[in-house]
XYZ file of C-alpha atoms in Angstrom:
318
model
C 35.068 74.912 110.778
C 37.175 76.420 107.774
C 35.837 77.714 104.402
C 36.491 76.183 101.167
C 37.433 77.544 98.250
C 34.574 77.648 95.024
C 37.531 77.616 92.625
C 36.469 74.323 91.012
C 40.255 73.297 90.323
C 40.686 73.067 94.299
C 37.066 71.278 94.666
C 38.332 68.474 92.290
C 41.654 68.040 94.345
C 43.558 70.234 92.046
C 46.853 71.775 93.661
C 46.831 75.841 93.437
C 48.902 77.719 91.019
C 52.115 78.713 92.367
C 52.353 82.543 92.102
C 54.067 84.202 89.481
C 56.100 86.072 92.409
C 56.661 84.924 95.923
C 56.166 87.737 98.599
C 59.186 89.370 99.556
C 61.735 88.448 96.791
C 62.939 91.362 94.337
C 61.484 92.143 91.019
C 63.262 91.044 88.129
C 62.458 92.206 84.357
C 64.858 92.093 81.409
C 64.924 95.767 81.044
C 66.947 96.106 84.097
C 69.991 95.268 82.355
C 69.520 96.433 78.986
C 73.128 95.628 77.402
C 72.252 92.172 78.621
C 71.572 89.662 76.294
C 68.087 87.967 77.130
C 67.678 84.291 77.247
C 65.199 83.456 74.793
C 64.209 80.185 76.733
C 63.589 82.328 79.671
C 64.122 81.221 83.246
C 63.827 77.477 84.340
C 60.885 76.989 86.151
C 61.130 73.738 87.646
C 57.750 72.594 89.609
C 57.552 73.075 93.761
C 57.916 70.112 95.853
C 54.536 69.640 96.897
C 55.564 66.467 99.236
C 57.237 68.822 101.925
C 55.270 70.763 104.355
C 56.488 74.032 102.933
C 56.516 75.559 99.744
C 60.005 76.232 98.644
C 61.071 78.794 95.709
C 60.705 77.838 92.148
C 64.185 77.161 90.823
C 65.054 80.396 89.061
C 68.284 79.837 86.711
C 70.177 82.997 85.571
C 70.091 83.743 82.044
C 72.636 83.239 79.486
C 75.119 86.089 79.745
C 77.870 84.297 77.571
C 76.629 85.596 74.032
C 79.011 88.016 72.479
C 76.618 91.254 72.146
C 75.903 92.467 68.375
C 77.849 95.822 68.262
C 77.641 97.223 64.923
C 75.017 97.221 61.848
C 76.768 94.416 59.823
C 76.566 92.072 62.884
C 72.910 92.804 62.984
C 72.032 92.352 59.462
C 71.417 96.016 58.714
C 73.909 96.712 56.114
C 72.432 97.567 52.962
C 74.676 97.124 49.803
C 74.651 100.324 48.410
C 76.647 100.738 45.059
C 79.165 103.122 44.688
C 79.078 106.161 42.114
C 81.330 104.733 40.085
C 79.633 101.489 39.726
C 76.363 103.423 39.249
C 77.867 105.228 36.221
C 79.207 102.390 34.842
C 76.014 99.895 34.908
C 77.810 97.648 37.714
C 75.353 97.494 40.461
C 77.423 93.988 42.196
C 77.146 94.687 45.582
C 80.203 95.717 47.524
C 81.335 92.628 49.712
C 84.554 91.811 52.208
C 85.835 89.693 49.550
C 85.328 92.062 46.544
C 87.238 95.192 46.401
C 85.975 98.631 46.176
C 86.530 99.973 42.354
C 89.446 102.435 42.640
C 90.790 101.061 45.357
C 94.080 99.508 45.534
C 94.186 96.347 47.829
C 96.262 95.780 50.673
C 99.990 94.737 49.022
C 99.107 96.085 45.728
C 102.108 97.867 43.990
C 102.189 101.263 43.882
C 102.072 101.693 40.024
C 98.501 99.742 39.911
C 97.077 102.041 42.596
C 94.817 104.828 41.106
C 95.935 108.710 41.353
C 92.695 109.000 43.604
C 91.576 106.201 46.510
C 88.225 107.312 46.439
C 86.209 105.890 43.798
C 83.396 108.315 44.358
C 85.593 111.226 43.719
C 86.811 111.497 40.429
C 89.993 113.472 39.494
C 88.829 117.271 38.708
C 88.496 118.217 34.892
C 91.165 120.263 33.232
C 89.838 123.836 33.160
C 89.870 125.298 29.892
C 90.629 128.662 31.047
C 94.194 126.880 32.020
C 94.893 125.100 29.016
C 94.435 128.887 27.021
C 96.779 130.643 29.437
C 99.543 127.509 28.832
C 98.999 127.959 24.756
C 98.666 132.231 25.667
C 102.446 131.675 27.348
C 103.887 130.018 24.057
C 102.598 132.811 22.144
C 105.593 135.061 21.588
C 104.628 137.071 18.516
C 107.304 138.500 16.542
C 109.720 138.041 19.500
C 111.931 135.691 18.165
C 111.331 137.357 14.446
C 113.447 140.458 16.539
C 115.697 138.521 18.154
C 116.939 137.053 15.441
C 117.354 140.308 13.264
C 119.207 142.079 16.699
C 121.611 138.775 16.257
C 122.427 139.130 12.851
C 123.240 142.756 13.180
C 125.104 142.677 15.744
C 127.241 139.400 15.288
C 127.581 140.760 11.371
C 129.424 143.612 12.767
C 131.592 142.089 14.961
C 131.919 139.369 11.866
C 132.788 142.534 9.232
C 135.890 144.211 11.984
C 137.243 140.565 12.735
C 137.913 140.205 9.092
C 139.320 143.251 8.538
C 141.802 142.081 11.353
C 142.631 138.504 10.215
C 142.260 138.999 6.510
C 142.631 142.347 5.691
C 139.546 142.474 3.769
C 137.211 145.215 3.625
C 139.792 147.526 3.595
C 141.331 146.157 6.982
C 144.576 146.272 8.414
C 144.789 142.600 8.534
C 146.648 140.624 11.473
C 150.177 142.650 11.025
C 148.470 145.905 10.776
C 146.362 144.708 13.846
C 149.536 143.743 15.793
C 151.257 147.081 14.803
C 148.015 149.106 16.035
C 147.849 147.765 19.505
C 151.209 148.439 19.986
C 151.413 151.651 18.824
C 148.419 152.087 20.899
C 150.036 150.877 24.241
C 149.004 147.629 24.551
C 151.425 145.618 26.063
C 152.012 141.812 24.771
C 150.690 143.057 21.216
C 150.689 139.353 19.860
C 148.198 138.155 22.746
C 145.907 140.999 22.317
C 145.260 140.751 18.299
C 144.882 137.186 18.934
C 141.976 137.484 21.510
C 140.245 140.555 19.797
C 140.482 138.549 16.541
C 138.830 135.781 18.467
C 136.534 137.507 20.381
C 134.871 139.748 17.282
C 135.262 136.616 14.373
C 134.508 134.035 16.765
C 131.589 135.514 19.111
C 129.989 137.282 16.192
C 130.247 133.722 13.792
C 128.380 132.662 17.051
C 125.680 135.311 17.680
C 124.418 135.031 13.994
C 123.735 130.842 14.542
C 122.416 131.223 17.745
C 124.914 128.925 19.329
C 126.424 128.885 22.658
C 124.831 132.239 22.544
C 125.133 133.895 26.261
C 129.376 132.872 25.868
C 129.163 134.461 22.454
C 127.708 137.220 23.559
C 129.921 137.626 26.301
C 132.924 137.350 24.055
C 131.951 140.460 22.363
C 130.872 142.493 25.211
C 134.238 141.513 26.552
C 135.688 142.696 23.540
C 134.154 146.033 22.800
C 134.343 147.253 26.269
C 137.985 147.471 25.925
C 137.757 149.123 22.646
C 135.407 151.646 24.214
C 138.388 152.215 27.549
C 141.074 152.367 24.844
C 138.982 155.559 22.437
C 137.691 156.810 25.338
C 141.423 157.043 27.129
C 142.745 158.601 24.053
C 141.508 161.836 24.817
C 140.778 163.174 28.286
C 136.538 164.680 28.255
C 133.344 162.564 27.483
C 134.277 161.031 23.773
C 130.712 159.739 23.664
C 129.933 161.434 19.793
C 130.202 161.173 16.056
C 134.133 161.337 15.668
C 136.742 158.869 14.528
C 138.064 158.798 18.076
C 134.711 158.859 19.562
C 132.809 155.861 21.578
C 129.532 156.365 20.590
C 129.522 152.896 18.317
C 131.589 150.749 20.656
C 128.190 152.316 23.347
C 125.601 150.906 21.249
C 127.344 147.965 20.449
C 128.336 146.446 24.263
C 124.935 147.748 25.221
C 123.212 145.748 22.410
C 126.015 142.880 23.352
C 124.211 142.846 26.878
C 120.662 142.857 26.130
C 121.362 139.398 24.377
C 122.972 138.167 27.080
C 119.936 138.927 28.775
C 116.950 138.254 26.843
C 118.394 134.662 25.461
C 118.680 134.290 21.122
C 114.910 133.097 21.147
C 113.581 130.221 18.948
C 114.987 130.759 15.855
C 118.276 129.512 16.586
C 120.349 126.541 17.649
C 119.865 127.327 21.218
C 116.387 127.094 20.930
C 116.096 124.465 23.190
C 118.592 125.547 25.786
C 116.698 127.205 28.810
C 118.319 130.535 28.117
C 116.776 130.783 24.898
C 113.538 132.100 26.126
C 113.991 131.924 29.752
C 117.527 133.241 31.233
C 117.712 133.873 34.291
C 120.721 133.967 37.158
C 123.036 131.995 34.477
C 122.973 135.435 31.777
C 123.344 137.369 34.635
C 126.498 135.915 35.943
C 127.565 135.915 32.050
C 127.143 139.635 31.911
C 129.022 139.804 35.138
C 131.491 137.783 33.748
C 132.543 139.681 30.879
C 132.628 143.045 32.270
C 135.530 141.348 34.636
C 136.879 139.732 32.229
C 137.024 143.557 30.260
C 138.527 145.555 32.836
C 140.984 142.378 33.909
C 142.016 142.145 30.507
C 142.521 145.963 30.159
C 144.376 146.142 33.121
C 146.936 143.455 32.490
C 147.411 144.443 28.744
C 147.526 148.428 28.847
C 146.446 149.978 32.308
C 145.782 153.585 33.416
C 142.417 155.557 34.104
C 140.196 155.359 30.705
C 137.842 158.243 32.486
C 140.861 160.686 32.689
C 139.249 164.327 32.256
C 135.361 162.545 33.026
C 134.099 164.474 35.872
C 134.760 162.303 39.427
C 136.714 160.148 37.432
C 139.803 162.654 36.260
């Protein structure tokens, strides 16, 4: 005699449930495979064969594995659309899409004269400092600088203006270009012609020069040129030191190359016609090699046109 079952569902001929999970056959739940993505329909149940003598397995279907997995926030939803600074100083609050641009941001084939300075628009170019723009108007501040160079130009191209007079036209109680021509030769300047010609030259020219402000380190280097050898010929007249207050003396012809030279190398300044050359307020290796220039172009010229020792009786140099 076997029992029966009080479940009611079995009195009234009712099959059992099948179990949720047959004895024996692995647990499956959807957090085993977490990257998976889960089948929303879940598994397909399909309902046991109750005609054959044994129960067989529900028919348990795999789940949908073909479903490209979500990998970042945009393919999730999660995005926000959150302005950038510059639209949020500027009132635009459109949100920032594929298709729309960012604001100060070129796009892709844009020429490279459209494109912003800066390809961030939330980082905006940094402010002038103040402090800068006073030291760039501080550097063009140059006092009485020019004032000075102009009044060391006229004196010292009005001299060299006053002898080469005196040499070509005989004014000022000068010699004039015969008596010139007579006093280098006397003097032992070979070529006599050639030499009044370039010291005429070099003193009415480069002075003429000096006092506009034009061509001025070549001017000046005319006249350095020029007095140097004046200074080797009084100082070879007489063998000692001539530098002193004498006729024959080189004190003069001392002041004036050195003055000559500090042209050269400060520039005319801005009140002249150089005054927008660069070696009007900033010379640099260009007045050098001019001052280089006419000291070789002094003792070449000396040299070829008279020769000897102008230091004879000067201490190492006798």
């Amino acid at each position: 005699m076997t029992d029966k079952s009080n479940d009611p569902s079995t009195a009234a001929g009712q099959p059992e449930p099948e179990p949720a999970q047959r004895p024996g056959t692995p647990v499956r739940s959807p957090f085993d495979s977490p990257t998976e993505q889960i089948d929303t329909a879940g598994p397909n149940l399909t309902e046991p064969n109750l005609t054959e003598p044994n129960l067989t397995e529900p028919n348990l279907t795999e789940p949908n594995l073909t479903k490209e997995i979500p990998r970042t926030d945009e393919d999730l939803g999660l995005d926000p659309d959150v302005p950038t600074r510059g639209q949020v100083e500027s009132g635009d609050t459109t949100p920032i899409t594929a298709d729309a641009p960012v604001p100060g941001v070129a796009a892709p084939g844009a020429a490279d004269a459209d494109s912003p300075s800066y390809a961030f628009a939330s980082i905006p170019p940094a402010p002038t400092s103040p402090e800068n723009g006073r030291l760039r108007r501080r550097d063009d501040r140059r006092g009485t600088l020019d004032l000075g160079l102009l009044l060391l130009r006229l004196v010292v191209g009005g001299t060299f203006i006053y002898h080469g007079l005196q040499k070509l036209t005989g004014w000022f109680h000068g010699p004039g270009l015969e008596g010139t021509r007579d006093m280098l030769e006397q003097g032992g300047w070979d070529q006599a012609d050639i030499g009044a010609a370039l010291l005429i030259v070099g003193e009415l020219g480069g002075g003429i020069l000096l006092v506009l402000g034009l061509g001025t380190p070549l001017a000046a280097g005319a006249v350095l040129a020029v007095i140097l050898d004046a200074w080797m010929w009084k100082q070879g007249m007489i063998p000692g030191f001539q530098y002193k207050a004498a006729a024959s003396a080189v004190e003069l012809e001392t002041v004036l190359a050195g003055a000559a030279a500090v042209i050269i190398l400060t520039g005319p300044g801005r009140l002249s016609l150089d005054r927008n050359r660069g070696w009007a307020t900033r010379p640099f290796l260009g007045s050098a090699a001019v001052l280089v220039a006419a000291v070789a172009a002094a003792i070449g010229t000396w040299l070829w046109l008279h020769g000897g020792n102008p230091l004879t009786g000067v201490g190492p140099f006798d």
